Every structure is written in structure tokens, then in C-alpha cells.
Coordinates of N, CA, C and O in Angstrom, one line a residue:
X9 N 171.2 90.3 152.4 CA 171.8 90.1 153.7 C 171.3 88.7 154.2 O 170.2 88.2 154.0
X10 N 172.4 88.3 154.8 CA 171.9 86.4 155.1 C 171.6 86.6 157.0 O 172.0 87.5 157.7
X11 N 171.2 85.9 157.1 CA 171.0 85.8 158.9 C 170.8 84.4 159.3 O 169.7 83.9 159.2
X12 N 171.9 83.9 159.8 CA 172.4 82.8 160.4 C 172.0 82.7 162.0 O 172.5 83.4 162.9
X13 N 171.0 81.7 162.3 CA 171.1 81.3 163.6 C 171.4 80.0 164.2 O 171.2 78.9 163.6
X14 N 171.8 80.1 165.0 CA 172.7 78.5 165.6 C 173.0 78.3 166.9 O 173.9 79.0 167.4
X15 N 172.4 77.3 167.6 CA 172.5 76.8 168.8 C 174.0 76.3 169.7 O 174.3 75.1 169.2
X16 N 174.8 76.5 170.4 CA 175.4 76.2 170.9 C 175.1 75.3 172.6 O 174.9 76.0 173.6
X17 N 175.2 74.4 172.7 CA 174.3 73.5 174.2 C 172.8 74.1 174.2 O 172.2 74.5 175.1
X18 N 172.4 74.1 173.2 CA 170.4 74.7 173.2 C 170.5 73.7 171.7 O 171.3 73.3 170.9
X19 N 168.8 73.8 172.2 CA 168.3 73.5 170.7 C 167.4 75.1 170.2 O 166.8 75.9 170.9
X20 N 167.7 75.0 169.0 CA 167.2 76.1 168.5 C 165.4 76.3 168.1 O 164.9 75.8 167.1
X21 N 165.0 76.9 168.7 CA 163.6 76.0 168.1 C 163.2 77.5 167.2 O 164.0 78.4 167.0
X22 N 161.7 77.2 166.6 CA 161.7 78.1 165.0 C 161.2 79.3 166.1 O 161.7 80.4 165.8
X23 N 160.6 79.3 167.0 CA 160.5 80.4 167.8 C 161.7 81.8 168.0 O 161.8 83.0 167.5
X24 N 162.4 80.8 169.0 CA 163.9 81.4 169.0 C 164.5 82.0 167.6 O 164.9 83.2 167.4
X25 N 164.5 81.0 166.8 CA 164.8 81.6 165.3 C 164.2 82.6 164.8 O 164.9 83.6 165.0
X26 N 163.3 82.8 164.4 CA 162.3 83.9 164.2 C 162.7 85.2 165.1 O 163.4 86.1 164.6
X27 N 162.3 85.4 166.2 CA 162.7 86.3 166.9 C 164.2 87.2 166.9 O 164.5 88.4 166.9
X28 N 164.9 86.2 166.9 CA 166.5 86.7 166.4 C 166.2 87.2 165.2 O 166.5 88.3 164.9
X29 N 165.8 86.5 164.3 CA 166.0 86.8 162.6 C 165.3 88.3 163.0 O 166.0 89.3 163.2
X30 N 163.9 88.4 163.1 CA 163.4 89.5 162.7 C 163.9 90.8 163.8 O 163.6 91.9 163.5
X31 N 164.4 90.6 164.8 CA 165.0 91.7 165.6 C 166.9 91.5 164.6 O 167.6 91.7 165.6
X32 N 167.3 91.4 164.1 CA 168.9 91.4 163.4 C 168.4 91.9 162.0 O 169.3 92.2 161.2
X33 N 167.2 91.9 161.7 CA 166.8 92.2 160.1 C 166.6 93.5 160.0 O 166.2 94.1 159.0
X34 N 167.0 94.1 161.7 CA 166.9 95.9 161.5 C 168.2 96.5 161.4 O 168.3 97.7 161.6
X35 N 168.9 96.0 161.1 CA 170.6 96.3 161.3 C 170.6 97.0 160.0 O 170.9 98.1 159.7
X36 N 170.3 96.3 159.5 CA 171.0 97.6 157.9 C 170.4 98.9 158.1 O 171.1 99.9 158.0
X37 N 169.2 98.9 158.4 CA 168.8 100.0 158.7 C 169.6 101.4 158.9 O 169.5 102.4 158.2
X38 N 170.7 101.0 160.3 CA 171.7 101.7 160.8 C 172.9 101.9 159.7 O 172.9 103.0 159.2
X39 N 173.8 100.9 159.2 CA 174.5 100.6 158.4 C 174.1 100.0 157.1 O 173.3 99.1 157.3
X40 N 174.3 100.2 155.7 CA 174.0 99.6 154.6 C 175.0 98.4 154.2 O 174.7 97.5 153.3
X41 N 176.2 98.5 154.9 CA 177.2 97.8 154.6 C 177.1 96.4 154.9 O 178.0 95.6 154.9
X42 N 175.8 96.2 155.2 CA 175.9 95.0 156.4 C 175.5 94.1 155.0 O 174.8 94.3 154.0
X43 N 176.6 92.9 155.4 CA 176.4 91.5 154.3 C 175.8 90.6 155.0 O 174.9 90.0 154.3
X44 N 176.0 90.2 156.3 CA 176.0 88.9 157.2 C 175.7 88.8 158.4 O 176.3 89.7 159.0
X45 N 175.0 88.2 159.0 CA 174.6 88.0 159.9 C 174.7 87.1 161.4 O 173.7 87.1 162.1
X46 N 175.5 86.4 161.9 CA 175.5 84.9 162.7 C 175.1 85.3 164.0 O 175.9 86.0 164.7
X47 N 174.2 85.0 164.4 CA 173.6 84.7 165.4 C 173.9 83.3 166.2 O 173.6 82.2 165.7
X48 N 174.5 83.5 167.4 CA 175.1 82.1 168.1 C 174.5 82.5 169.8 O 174.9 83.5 170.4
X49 N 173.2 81.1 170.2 CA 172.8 81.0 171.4 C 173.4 79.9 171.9 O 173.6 78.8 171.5
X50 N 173.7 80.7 173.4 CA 174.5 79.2 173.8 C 174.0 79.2 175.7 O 173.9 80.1 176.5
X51 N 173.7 77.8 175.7 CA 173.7 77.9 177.3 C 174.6 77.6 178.3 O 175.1 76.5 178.6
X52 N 174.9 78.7 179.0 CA 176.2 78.5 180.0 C 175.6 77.6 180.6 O 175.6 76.4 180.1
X53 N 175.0 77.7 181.6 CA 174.6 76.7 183.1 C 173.1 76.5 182.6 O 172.7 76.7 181.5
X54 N 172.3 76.0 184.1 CA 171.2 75.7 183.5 C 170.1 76.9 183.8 O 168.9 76.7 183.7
X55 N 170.5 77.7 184.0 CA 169.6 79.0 183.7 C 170.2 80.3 182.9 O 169.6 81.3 182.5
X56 N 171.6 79.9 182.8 CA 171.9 81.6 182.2 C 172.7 81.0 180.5 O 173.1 79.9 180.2
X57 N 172.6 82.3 180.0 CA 172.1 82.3 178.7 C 173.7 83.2 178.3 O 174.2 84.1 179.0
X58 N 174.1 82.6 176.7 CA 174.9 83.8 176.3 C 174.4 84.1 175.0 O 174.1 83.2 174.2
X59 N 174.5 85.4 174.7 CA 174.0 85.0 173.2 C 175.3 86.2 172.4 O 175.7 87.2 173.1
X60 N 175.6 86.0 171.3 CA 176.4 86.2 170.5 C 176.3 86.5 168.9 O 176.1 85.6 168.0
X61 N 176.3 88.2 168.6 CA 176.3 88.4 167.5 C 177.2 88.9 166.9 O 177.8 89.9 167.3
X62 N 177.6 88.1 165.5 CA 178.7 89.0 164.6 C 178.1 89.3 162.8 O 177.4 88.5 162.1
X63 N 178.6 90.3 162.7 CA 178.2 91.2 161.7 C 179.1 91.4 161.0 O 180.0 92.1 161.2
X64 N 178.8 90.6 159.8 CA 180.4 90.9 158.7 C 179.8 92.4 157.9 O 178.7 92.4 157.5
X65 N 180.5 93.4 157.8 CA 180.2 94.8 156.6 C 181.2 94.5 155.6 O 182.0 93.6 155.6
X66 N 181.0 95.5 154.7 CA 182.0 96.1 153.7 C 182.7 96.8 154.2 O 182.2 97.6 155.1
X67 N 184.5 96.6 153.6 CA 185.4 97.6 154.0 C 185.5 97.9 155.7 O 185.6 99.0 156.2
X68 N 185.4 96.4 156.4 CA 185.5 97.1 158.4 C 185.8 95.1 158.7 O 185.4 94.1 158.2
X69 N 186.6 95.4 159.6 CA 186.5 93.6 159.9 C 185.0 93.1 160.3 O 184.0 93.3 159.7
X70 N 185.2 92.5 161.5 CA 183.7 91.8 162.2 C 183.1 92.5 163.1 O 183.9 93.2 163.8
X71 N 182.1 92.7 163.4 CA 181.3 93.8 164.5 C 181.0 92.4 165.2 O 180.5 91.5 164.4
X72 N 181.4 92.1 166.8 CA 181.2 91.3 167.8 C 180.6 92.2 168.8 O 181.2 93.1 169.4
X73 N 179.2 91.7 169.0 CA 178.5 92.1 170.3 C 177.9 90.5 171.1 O 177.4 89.6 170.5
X74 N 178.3 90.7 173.2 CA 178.1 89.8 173.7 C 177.2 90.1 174.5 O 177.2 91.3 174.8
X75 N 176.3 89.4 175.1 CA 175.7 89.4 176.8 C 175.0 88.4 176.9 O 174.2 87.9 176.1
X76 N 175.3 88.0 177.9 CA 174.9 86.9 179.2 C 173.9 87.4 180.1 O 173.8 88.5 180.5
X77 N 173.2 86.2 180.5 CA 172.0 86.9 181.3 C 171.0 85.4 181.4 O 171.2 84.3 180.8
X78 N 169.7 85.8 182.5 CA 169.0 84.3 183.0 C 167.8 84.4 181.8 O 167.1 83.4 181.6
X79 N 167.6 85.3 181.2 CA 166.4 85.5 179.9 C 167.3 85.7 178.3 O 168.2 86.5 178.0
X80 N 166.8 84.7 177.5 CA 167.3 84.5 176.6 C 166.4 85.5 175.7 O 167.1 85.8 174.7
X81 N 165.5 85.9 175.6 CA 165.0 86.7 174.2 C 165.6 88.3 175.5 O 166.1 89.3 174.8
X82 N 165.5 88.5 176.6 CA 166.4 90.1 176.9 C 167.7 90.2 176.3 O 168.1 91.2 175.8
X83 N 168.4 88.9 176.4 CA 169.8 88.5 175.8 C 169.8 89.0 174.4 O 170.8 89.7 174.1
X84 N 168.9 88.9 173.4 CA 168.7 89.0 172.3 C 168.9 90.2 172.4 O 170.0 90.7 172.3
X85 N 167.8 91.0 172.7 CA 167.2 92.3 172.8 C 168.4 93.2 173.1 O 168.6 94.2 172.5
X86 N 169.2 92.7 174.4 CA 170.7 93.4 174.8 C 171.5 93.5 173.9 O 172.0 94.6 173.8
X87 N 172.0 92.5 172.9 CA 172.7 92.1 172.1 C 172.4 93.0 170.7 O 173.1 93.8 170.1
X88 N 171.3 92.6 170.6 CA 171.1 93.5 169.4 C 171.1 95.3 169.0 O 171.3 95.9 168.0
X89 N 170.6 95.8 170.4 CA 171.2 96.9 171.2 C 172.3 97.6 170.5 O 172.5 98.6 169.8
X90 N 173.2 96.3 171.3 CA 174.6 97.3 171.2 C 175.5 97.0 170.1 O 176.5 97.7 169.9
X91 N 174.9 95.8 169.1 CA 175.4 95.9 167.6 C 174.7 97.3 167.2 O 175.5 97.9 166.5
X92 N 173.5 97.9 167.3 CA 172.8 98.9 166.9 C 174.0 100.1 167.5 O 174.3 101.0 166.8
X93 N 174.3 100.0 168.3 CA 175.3 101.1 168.7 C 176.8 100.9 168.4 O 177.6 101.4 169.2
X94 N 177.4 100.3 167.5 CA 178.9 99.8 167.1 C 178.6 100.4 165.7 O 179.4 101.2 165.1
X95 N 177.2 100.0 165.2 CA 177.0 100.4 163.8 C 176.7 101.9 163.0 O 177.0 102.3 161.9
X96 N 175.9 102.5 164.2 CA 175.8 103.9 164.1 C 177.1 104.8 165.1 O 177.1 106.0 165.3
X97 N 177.9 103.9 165.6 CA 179.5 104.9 165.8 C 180.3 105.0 164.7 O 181.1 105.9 164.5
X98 N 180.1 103.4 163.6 CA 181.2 103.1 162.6 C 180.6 104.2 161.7 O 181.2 105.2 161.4
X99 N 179.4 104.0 161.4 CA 178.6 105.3 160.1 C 179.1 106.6 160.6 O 180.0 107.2 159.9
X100 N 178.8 107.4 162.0 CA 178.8 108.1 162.0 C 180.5 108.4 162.0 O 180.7 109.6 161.6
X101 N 181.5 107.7 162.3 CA 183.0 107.8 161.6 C 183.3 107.9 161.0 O 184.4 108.5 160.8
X102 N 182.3 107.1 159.7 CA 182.7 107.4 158.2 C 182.3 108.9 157.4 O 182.7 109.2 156.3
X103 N 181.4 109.5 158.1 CA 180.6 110.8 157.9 C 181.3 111.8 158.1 O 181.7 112.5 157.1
X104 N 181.6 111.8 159.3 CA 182.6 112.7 159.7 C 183.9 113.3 158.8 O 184.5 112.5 158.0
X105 N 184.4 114.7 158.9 CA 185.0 115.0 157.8 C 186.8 115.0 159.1 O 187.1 115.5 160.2
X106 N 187.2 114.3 158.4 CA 189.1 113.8 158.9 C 189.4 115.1 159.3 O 189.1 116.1 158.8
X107 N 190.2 114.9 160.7 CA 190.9 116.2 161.2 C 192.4 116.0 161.1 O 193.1 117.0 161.5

């Protein structure tokens, strides 16, 4: 699994990197399907923050999760959240027996 991080109006520093990588490096966990990773921080104004993750799997298009907010590592933390919850809805869909 690869994990891409990238600044949009920020500079990315190894801090910021680090933190995203190793909170996104729990995702397979949920799903095994997971190939990819892109992580995109971007700053709206001069206090609030958007941060943006997408998640390429096998066999599903793109998993996009967003939130905005004035703390950029809660942003993370939010973000990564609710990819954590897209991923264990898609598993638990695939589990499930067809009605």
C-alpha cells in the first residue's frame, strides 16, 4: 500500500507527513482491498484547514472522505474517521448474504 501526502496552499512539513502517513497506515486494517492512499492538505483561509482523503480499493471506485476545520491534525483525525467508516460499511456489504 502506497500513502501519498501533498500540500495544497501549505507547506507540507515531515511532521504533518508522518502523522497522516501513520494514522492512514490503519486503513487496511478495516479493508484489505486498500492499494492507495492520497492524502491532500489544503489551506482555505488563514486559520481553517481542509483536509482530503481518497482511497483507491480493488473491485469499488474511489472512497472520498472530507472535513474542514481551524486544527489541522483534528482534521486528520476527522478524516480518517470516516474513511474508517466507508470502509467497514463497504466490507460489511460485501459479507452480507444478497436478498
Amino acid at each position: 500500500m502506497r500513502i501519498e501526502v501533498s500540500g495544497r496552499h501549505l507547506d507540507v512539513t515531515p511532521a504533518l507527513s508522518e502523522y497522516a502517513t501513520s494514522k492512514c497506515g490503519r486503513l487496511p486494517r478495516y479493508y484489505d482491498g486498500v492499494l492507495q492512499v492520497h492524502v491532500v492538505l489544503d489551506q482555505l483561509r488563514h486559520e481553517s484547514f481542509e483536509v482530503e482523503v481518497r482511497v483507491d480499493v480493488e473491485h469499488h471506485d474511489t472512497f472520498v472522505a472530507k472535513t474542514d476545520g481551524d486544527d489541522l491534525y483534528r482534521c486528520i483525525d476527522l478524516t480518517v474517521d470516516k474513511m474508517v467508516r466507508q470502509l467497514t460499511d463497504f466490507k460489511e456489504r460485501l459479507k452480507s448474504p444478497k436478498r
